[in-house]
Amino acid sequence: MKRINTTHFAILGLLRIKPMSAYELVKFSKESIGLFWNESYGHIHKSIKQLELEGSVAVVEETETGRRKIVYGVTKQGCDQLDAWLALPPEESVMRNELLMKIFVSEERHIPQLVAFLEEELEASERMTAVLAGIKASVPSGNSRQGQLWLLTLDYGERYLRMTIEWCQHALALLQPSEKEKRE
């Protein structure tokens, strides 16, 4: 069975939150859903053009102040498509983690490089934890359901990062030589 192009639905969902240009979509997605969903500018731009041809999005604003800016909004047809997709059960997630693949297929001689990769992953996860804290602070306070849903996805990201940090620390402790091993 053919997989659904979920990028289109991600774009429709983000545009339902607020109209945006392709550049703003990329920026907004990195700042909000980037931990669990990311697309390149080129892929988003191509998808928007396809959605526009299908009538799912439309240009709502076009300005030219040195640089051409086209802002898109979701149409009624796009909202209906998004709602239909939201009612479907999620497809099976496809996990791809290059670091885990490298660890799995490495040999002992690769351990120094793996340690460097793990240290980089640990630092990146710690930085991302700080980014999420900033995003969390910017979510409108109150008891709105939309705010609760956004905070729920942030909570997943925070928990995932804590697990990643803990795992990297564990892996580094296993792979780095002890002081005794260094002397031998």
PDB file of C-alpha atoms in Angstrom:
ATOM      1  CA  MET A   1       0.000   0.000   0.000  1.00  0.00           C
ATOM      2  CA  LYS A   2       1.276   3.462  -0.920  1.00  0.00           C
ATOM      3  CA  ARG A   3       2.336   5.625   2.015  1.00  0.00           C
ATOM      4  CA  ILE A   4       0.477   8.892   2.506  1.00  0.00           C
ATOM      5  CA  ASN A   5       2.524  12.056   1.898  1.00  0.00           C
ATOM      6  CA  THR A   6       2.442  13.262   5.482  1.00  0.00           C
ATOM      7  CA  THR A   7       4.499  16.338   4.598  1.00  0.00           C
ATOM      8  CA  HIS A   8       1.406  17.750   2.910  1.00  0.00           C
ATOM      9  CA  PHE A   9      -0.637  17.245   6.076  1.00  0.00           C
ATOM     10  CA  ALA A  10       2.063  18.759   8.266  1.00  0.00           C
ATOM     11  CA  ILE A  11       2.027  21.842   6.038  1.00  0.00           C
ATOM     12  CA  LEU A  12      -1.770  22.030   6.104  1.00  0.00           C
ATOM     13  CA  GLY A  13      -1.755  21.748   9.885  1.00  0.00           C
ATOM     14  CA  LEU A  14       0.862  24.451  10.320  1.00  0.00           C
ATOM     15  CA  LEU A  15      -0.930  26.761   7.892  1.00  0.00           C
ATOM     16  CA  ARG A  16      -4.168  26.186   9.779  1.00  0.00           C
ATOM     17  CA  ILE A  17      -2.404  27.608  12.842  1.00  0.00           C
ATOM     18  CA  LYS A  18      -1.467  30.716  10.840  1.00  0.00           C
ATOM     19  CA  PRO A  19      -0.763  31.702   7.213  1.00  0.00           C
ATOM     20  CA  MET A  20       2.960  31.683   6.388  1.00  0.00           C
ATOM     21  CA  SER A  21       5.464  31.848   3.559  1.00  0.00           C
ATOM     22  CA  ALA A  22       7.582  28.783   2.740  1.00  0.00           C
ATOM     23  CA  TYR A  23      10.517  30.335   4.606  1.00  0.00           C
ATOM     24  CA  GLU A  24       8.322  31.072   7.645  1.00  0.00           C
ATOM     25  CA  LEU A  25       7.004  27.488   7.541  1.00  0.00           C
ATOM     26  CA  VAL A  26      10.533  26.089   7.732  1.00  0.00           C
ATOM     27  CA  LYS A  27      11.469  28.474  10.559  1.00  0.00           C
ATOM     28  CA  PHE A  28       8.231  27.840  12.488  1.00  0.00           C
ATOM     29  CA  SER A  29       8.535  24.074  12.109  1.00  0.00           C
ATOM     30  CA  LYS A  30      12.137  24.110  13.378  1.00  0.00           C
ATOM     31  CA  GLU A  31      11.049  26.155  16.400  1.00  0.00           C
ATOM     32  CA  SER A  32       7.954  24.113  17.203  1.00  0.00           C
ATOM     33  CA  ILE A  33       7.984  20.572  15.807  1.00  0.00           C
ATOM     34  CA  GLY A  34      11.624  20.277  14.712  1.00  0.00           C
ATOM     35  CA  LEU A  35      12.472  17.632  17.286  1.00  0.00           C
ATOM     36  CA  PHE A  36      10.053  15.136  15.760  1.00  0.00           C
ATOM     37  CA  TRP A  37       9.391  16.519  12.276  1.00  0.00           C
ATOM     38  CA  ASN A  38      11.648  18.371   9.888  1.00  0.00           C
ATOM     39  CA  GLU A  39      11.724  19.023   6.205  1.00  0.00           C
ATOM     40  CA  SER A  40      14.088  20.952   3.971  1.00  0.00           C
ATOM     41  CA  TYR A  41      13.091  24.307   2.511  1.00  0.00           C
ATOM     42  CA  GLY A  42      13.142  22.762  -0.962  1.00  0.00           C
ATOM     43  CA  HIS A  43      10.798  19.935   0.037  1.00  0.00           C
ATOM     44  CA  ILE A  44       8.369  22.309   1.764  1.00  0.00           C
ATOM     45  CA  HIS A  45       8.424  24.717  -1.205  1.00  0.00           C
ATOM     46  CA  LYS A  46       7.733  21.878  -3.657  1.00  0.00           C
ATOM     47  CA  SER A  47       4.936  20.524  -1.441  1.00  0.00           C
ATOM     48  CA  ILE A  48       3.299  23.956  -1.126  1.00  0.00           C
ATOM     49  CA  LYS A  49       3.264  24.309  -4.908  1.00  0.00           C
ATOM     50  CA  GLN A  50       1.626  20.869  -5.223  1.00  0.00           C
ATOM     51  CA  LEU A  51      -0.935  21.743  -2.537  1.00  0.00           C
ATOM     52  CA  GLU A  52      -1.673  25.015  -4.349  1.00  0.00           C
ATOM     53  CA  LEU A  53      -2.263  23.139  -7.640  1.00  0.00           C
ATOM     54  CA  GLU A  54      -4.653  20.797  -5.802  1.00  0.00           C
ATOM     55  CA  GLY A  55      -6.534  23.745  -4.254  1.00  0.00           C
ATOM     56  CA  SER A  56      -5.593  22.829  -0.671  1.00  0.00           C
ATOM     57  CA  VAL A  57      -3.672  26.070  -0.055  1.00  0.00           C
ATOM     58  CA  ALA A  58      -3.979  29.505  -1.622  1.00  0.00           C
ATOM     59  CA  VAL A  59      -1.946  32.684  -1.682  1.00  0.00           C
ATOM     60  CA  VAL A  60      -3.361  35.053   0.937  1.00  0.00           C
ATOM     61  CA  GLU A  61      -0.707  37.773   0.667  1.00  0.00           C
ATOM     62  CA  GLU A  62       2.018  38.675  -1.777  1.00  0.00           C
ATOM     63  CA  THR A  63       4.508  41.465  -1.161  1.00  0.00           C
ATOM     64  CA  GLU A  64       7.702  42.614  -2.770  1.00  0.00           C
ATOM     65  CA  THR A  65      10.042  44.678  -0.622  1.00  0.00           C
ATOM     66  CA  GLY A  66      13.341  43.863  -2.243  1.00  0.00           C
ATOM     67  CA  ARG A  67      12.468  40.198  -1.945  1.00  0.00           C
ATOM     68  CA  ARG A  68       9.266  38.532  -3.070  1.00  0.00           C
ATOM     69  CA  LYS A  69       7.217  37.115  -0.208  1.00  0.00           C
ATOM     70  CA  ILE A  70       4.244  34.833  -0.828  1.00  0.00           C
ATOM     71  CA  VAL A  71       2.138  33.934   2.196  1.00  0.00           C
ATOM     72  CA  TYR A  72      -0.059  30.851   1.945  1.00  0.00           C
ATOM     73  CA  GLY A  73      -3.156  29.903   3.865  1.00  0.00           C
ATOM     74  CA  VAL A  74      -5.075  26.664   4.031  1.00  0.00           C
ATOM     75  CA  THR A  75      -8.346  26.521   2.067  1.00  0.00           C
ATOM     76  CA  LYS A  76     -11.627  24.880   3.131  1.00  0.00           C
ATOM     77  CA  GLN A  77     -10.660  21.895   0.952  1.00  0.00           C
ATOM     78  CA  GLY A  78      -7.290  21.731   2.711  1.00  0.00           C
ATOM     79  CA  CYS A  79      -8.946  21.867   6.135  1.00  0.00           C
ATOM     80  CA  ASP A  80     -11.276  19.035   5.116  1.00  0.00           C
ATOM     81  CA  GLN A  81      -8.304  16.952   3.911  1.00  0.00           C
ATOM     82  CA  LEU A  82      -6.427  17.654   7.134  1.00  0.00           C
ATOM     83  CA  ASP A  83      -9.424  16.669   9.263  1.00  0.00           C
ATOM     84  CA  ALA A  84      -9.832  13.419   7.289  1.00  0.00           C
ATOM     85  CA  TRP A  85      -6.131  12.617   7.795  1.00  0.00           C
ATOM     86  CA  LEU A  86      -6.337  13.419  11.513  1.00  0.00           C
ATOM     87  CA  ALA A  87      -9.081  10.788  11.827  1.00  0.00           C
ATOM     88  CA  LEU A  88      -6.824   8.045  10.386  1.00  0.00           C
ATOM     89  CA  PRO A  89      -4.600   5.977  12.690  1.00  0.00           C
ATOM     90  CA  PRO A  90      -0.926   6.998  12.409  1.00  0.00           C
ATOM     91  CA  GLU A  91       1.240   4.930  10.086  1.00  0.00           C
ATOM     92  CA  GLU A  92       4.065   2.949  11.616  1.00  0.00           C
ATOM     93  CA  SER A  93       6.965   5.217  12.512  1.00  0.00           C
ATOM     94  CA  VAL A  94      10.183   4.640  10.639  1.00  0.00           C
ATOM     95  CA  MET A  95      13.154   5.173  12.916  1.00  0.00           C
ATOM     96  CA  ARG A  96      16.523   5.891  11.355  1.00  0.00           C
ATOM     97  CA  ASN A  97      19.403   6.730  13.654  1.00  0.00           C
ATOM     98  CA  GLU A  98      22.774   6.878  11.955  1.00  0.00           C
ATOM     99  CA  LEU A  99      24.679   6.964  15.256  1.00  0.00           C
ATOM    100  CA  LEU A 100      23.064   3.694  16.378  1.00  0.00           C
ATOM    101  CA  MET A 101      23.802   2.110  12.998  1.00  0.00           C
ATOM    102  CA  LYS A 102      27.455   3.147  13.238  1.00  0.00           C
ATOM    103  CA  ILE A 103      27.719   1.746  16.763  1.00  0.00           C
ATOM    104  CA  PHE A 104      26.094  -1.514  15.692  1.00  0.00           C
ATOM    105  CA  VAL A 105      28.433  -2.139  12.747  1.00  0.00           C
ATOM    106  CA  SER A 106      31.639  -0.762  14.298  1.00  0.00           C
ATOM    107  CA  GLU A 107      34.631  -2.704  15.470  1.00  0.00           C
ATOM    108  CA  GLU A 108      36.820  -2.056  18.492  1.00  0.00           C
ATOM    109  CA  ARG A 109      39.198   0.098  16.460  1.00  0.00           C
ATOM    110  CA  HIS A 110      36.333   2.537  15.800  1.00  0.00           C
ATOM    111  CA  ILE A 111      35.622   3.181  19.484  1.00  0.00           C
ATOM    112  CA  PRO A 112      37.602   6.466  19.721  1.00  0.00           C
ATOM    113  CA  GLN A 113      35.538   7.930  16.865  1.00  0.00           C
ATOM    114  CA  LEU A 114      32.315   6.575  18.399  1.00  0.00           C
ATOM    115  CA  VAL A 115      33.207   8.253  21.692  1.00  0.00           C
ATOM    116  CA  ALA A 116      33.596  11.551  19.843  1.00  0.00           C
ATOM    117  CA  PHE A 117      30.210  11.052  18.150  1.00  0.00           C
ATOM    118  CA  LEU A 118      28.568  10.219  21.489  1.00  0.00           C
ATOM    119  CA  GLU A 119      30.064  13.329  23.093  1.00  0.00           C
ATOM    120  CA  GLU A 120      28.705  15.426  20.206  1.00  0.00           C
ATOM    121  CA  GLU A 121      25.260  13.818  20.571  1.00  0.00           C
ATOM    122  CA  LEU A 122      25.306  14.467  24.317  1.00  0.00           C
ATOM    123  CA  GLU A 123      26.206  18.144  23.812  1.00  0.00           C
ATOM    124  CA  ALA A 124      23.580  18.573  21.073  1.00  0.00           C
ATOM    125  CA  SER A 125      20.903  17.008  23.287  1.00  0.00           C
ATOM    126  CA  GLU A 126      21.844  19.287  26.170  1.00  0.00           C
ATOM    127  CA  ARG A 127      21.650  22.340  23.869  1.00  0.00           C
ATOM    128  CA  MET A 128      18.284  21.196  22.518  1.00  0.00           C
ATOM    129  CA  THR A 129      16.997  20.823  26.076  1.00  0.00           C
ATOM    130  CA  ALA A 130      17.712  24.522  26.585  1.00  0.00           C
ATOM    131  CA  VAL A 131      15.979  25.354  23.285  1.00  0.00           C
ATOM    132  CA  LEU A 132      12.875  23.436  24.349  1.00  0.00           C
ATOM    133  CA  ALA A 133      12.829  25.297  27.656  1.00  0.00           C
ATOM    134  CA  GLY A 134      12.742  28.559  25.686  1.00  0.00           C
ATOM    135  CA  ILE A 135       9.964  27.274  23.446  1.00  0.00           C
ATOM    136  CA  LYS A 136       8.012  26.086  26.476  1.00  0.00           C
ATOM    137  CA  ALA A 137       8.251  29.549  28.004  1.00  0.00           C
ATOM    138  CA  SER A 138       6.788  31.051  24.813  1.00  0.00           C
ATOM    139  CA  VAL A 139       3.690  28.813  24.732  1.00  0.00           C
ATOM    140  CA  PRO A 140       0.712  30.930  25.757  1.00  0.00           C
ATOM    141  CA  SER A 141      -0.198  30.258  29.358  1.00  0.00           C
ATOM    142  CA  GLY A 142      -3.695  29.369  30.418  1.00  0.00           C
ATOM    143  CA  ASN A 143      -5.774  26.303  30.078  1.00  0.00           C
ATOM    144  CA  SER A 144      -6.434  26.396  26.339  1.00  0.00           C
ATOM    145  CA  ARG A 145      -6.628  22.984  24.730  1.00  0.00           C
ATOM    146  CA  GLN A 146      -4.312  24.122  21.929  1.00  0.00           C
ATOM    147  CA  GLY A 147      -1.691  25.159  24.486  1.00  0.00           C
ATOM    148  CA  GLN A 148      -2.067  21.831  26.285  1.00  0.00           C
ATOM    149  CA  LEU A 149      -1.567  19.935  23.016  1.00  0.00           C
ATOM    150  CA  TRP A 150       1.572  21.920  22.208  1.00  0.00           C
ATOM    151  CA  LEU A 151       2.908  21.361  25.727  1.00  0.00           C
ATOM    152  CA  LEU A 152       2.217  17.638  25.360  1.00  0.00           C
ATOM    153  CA  THR A 153       4.470  17.452  22.289  1.00  0.00           C
ATOM    154  CA  LEU A 154       7.111  19.500  24.129  1.00  0.00           C
ATOM    155  CA  ASP A 155       6.884  17.077  27.044  1.00  0.00           C
ATOM    156  CA  TYR A 156       7.640  14.209  24.650  1.00  0.00           C
ATOM    157  CA  GLY A 157      10.675  16.103  23.366  1.00  0.00           C
ATOM    158  CA  GLU A 158      11.936  16.809  26.870  1.00  0.00           C
ATOM    159  CA  ARG A 159      11.535  13.173  27.901  1.00  0.00           C
ATOM    160  CA  TYR A 160      13.201  11.955  24.705  1.00  0.00           C
ATOM    161  CA  LEU A 161      16.153  14.273  25.269  1.00  0.00           C
ATOM    162  CA  ARG A 162      16.515  13.199  28.900  1.00  0.00           C
ATOM    163  CA  MET A 163      16.603   9.572  27.751  1.00  0.00           C
ATOM    164  CA  THR A 164      19.145  10.409  25.036  1.00  0.00           C
ATOM    165  CA  ILE A 165      21.368  12.264  27.513  1.00  0.00           C
ATOM    166  CA  GLU A 166      21.184   9.396  30.002  1.00  0.00           C
ATOM    167  CA  TRP A 167      21.909   6.825  27.278  1.00  0.00           C
ATOM    168  CA  CYS A 168      24.875   8.800  25.897  1.00  0.00           C
ATOM    169  CA  GLN A 169      26.338   9.073  29.397  1.00  0.00           C
ATOM    170  CA  HIS A 170      25.856   5.322  29.864  1.00  0.00           C
ATOM    171  CA  ALA A 171      27.435   4.508  26.476  1.00  0.00           C
ATOM    172  CA  LEU A 172      30.389   6.799  27.150  1.00  0.00           C
ATOM    173  CA  ALA A 173      30.967   5.163  30.538  1.00  0.00           C
ATOM    174  CA  LEU A 174      31.067   1.762  28.837  1.00  0.00           C
ATOM    175  CA  LEU A 175      33.268   2.777  25.919  1.00  0.00           C
ATOM    176  CA  GLN A 176      35.765   5.133  27.498  1.00  0.00           C
ATOM    177  CA  PRO A 177      38.719   3.367  29.109  1.00  0.00           C
ATOM    178  CA  SER A 178      38.957   3.526  32.872  1.00  0.00           C
ATOM    179  CA  GLU A 179      42.027   5.024  34.522  1.00  0.00           C
ATOM    180  CA  LYS A 180      43.283   1.499  35.236  1.00  0.00           C
ATOM    181  CA  GLU A 181      42.888   0.501  31.564  1.00  0.00           C
ATOM    182  CA  LYS A 182      44.732   3.660  30.472  1.00  0.00           C
ATOM    183  CA  ARG A 183      47.760   2.736  32.628  1.00  0.00           C
ATOM    184  CA  GLU A 184      47.953  -0.815  31.286  1.00  0.00           C
TER     185      GLU A 184
END
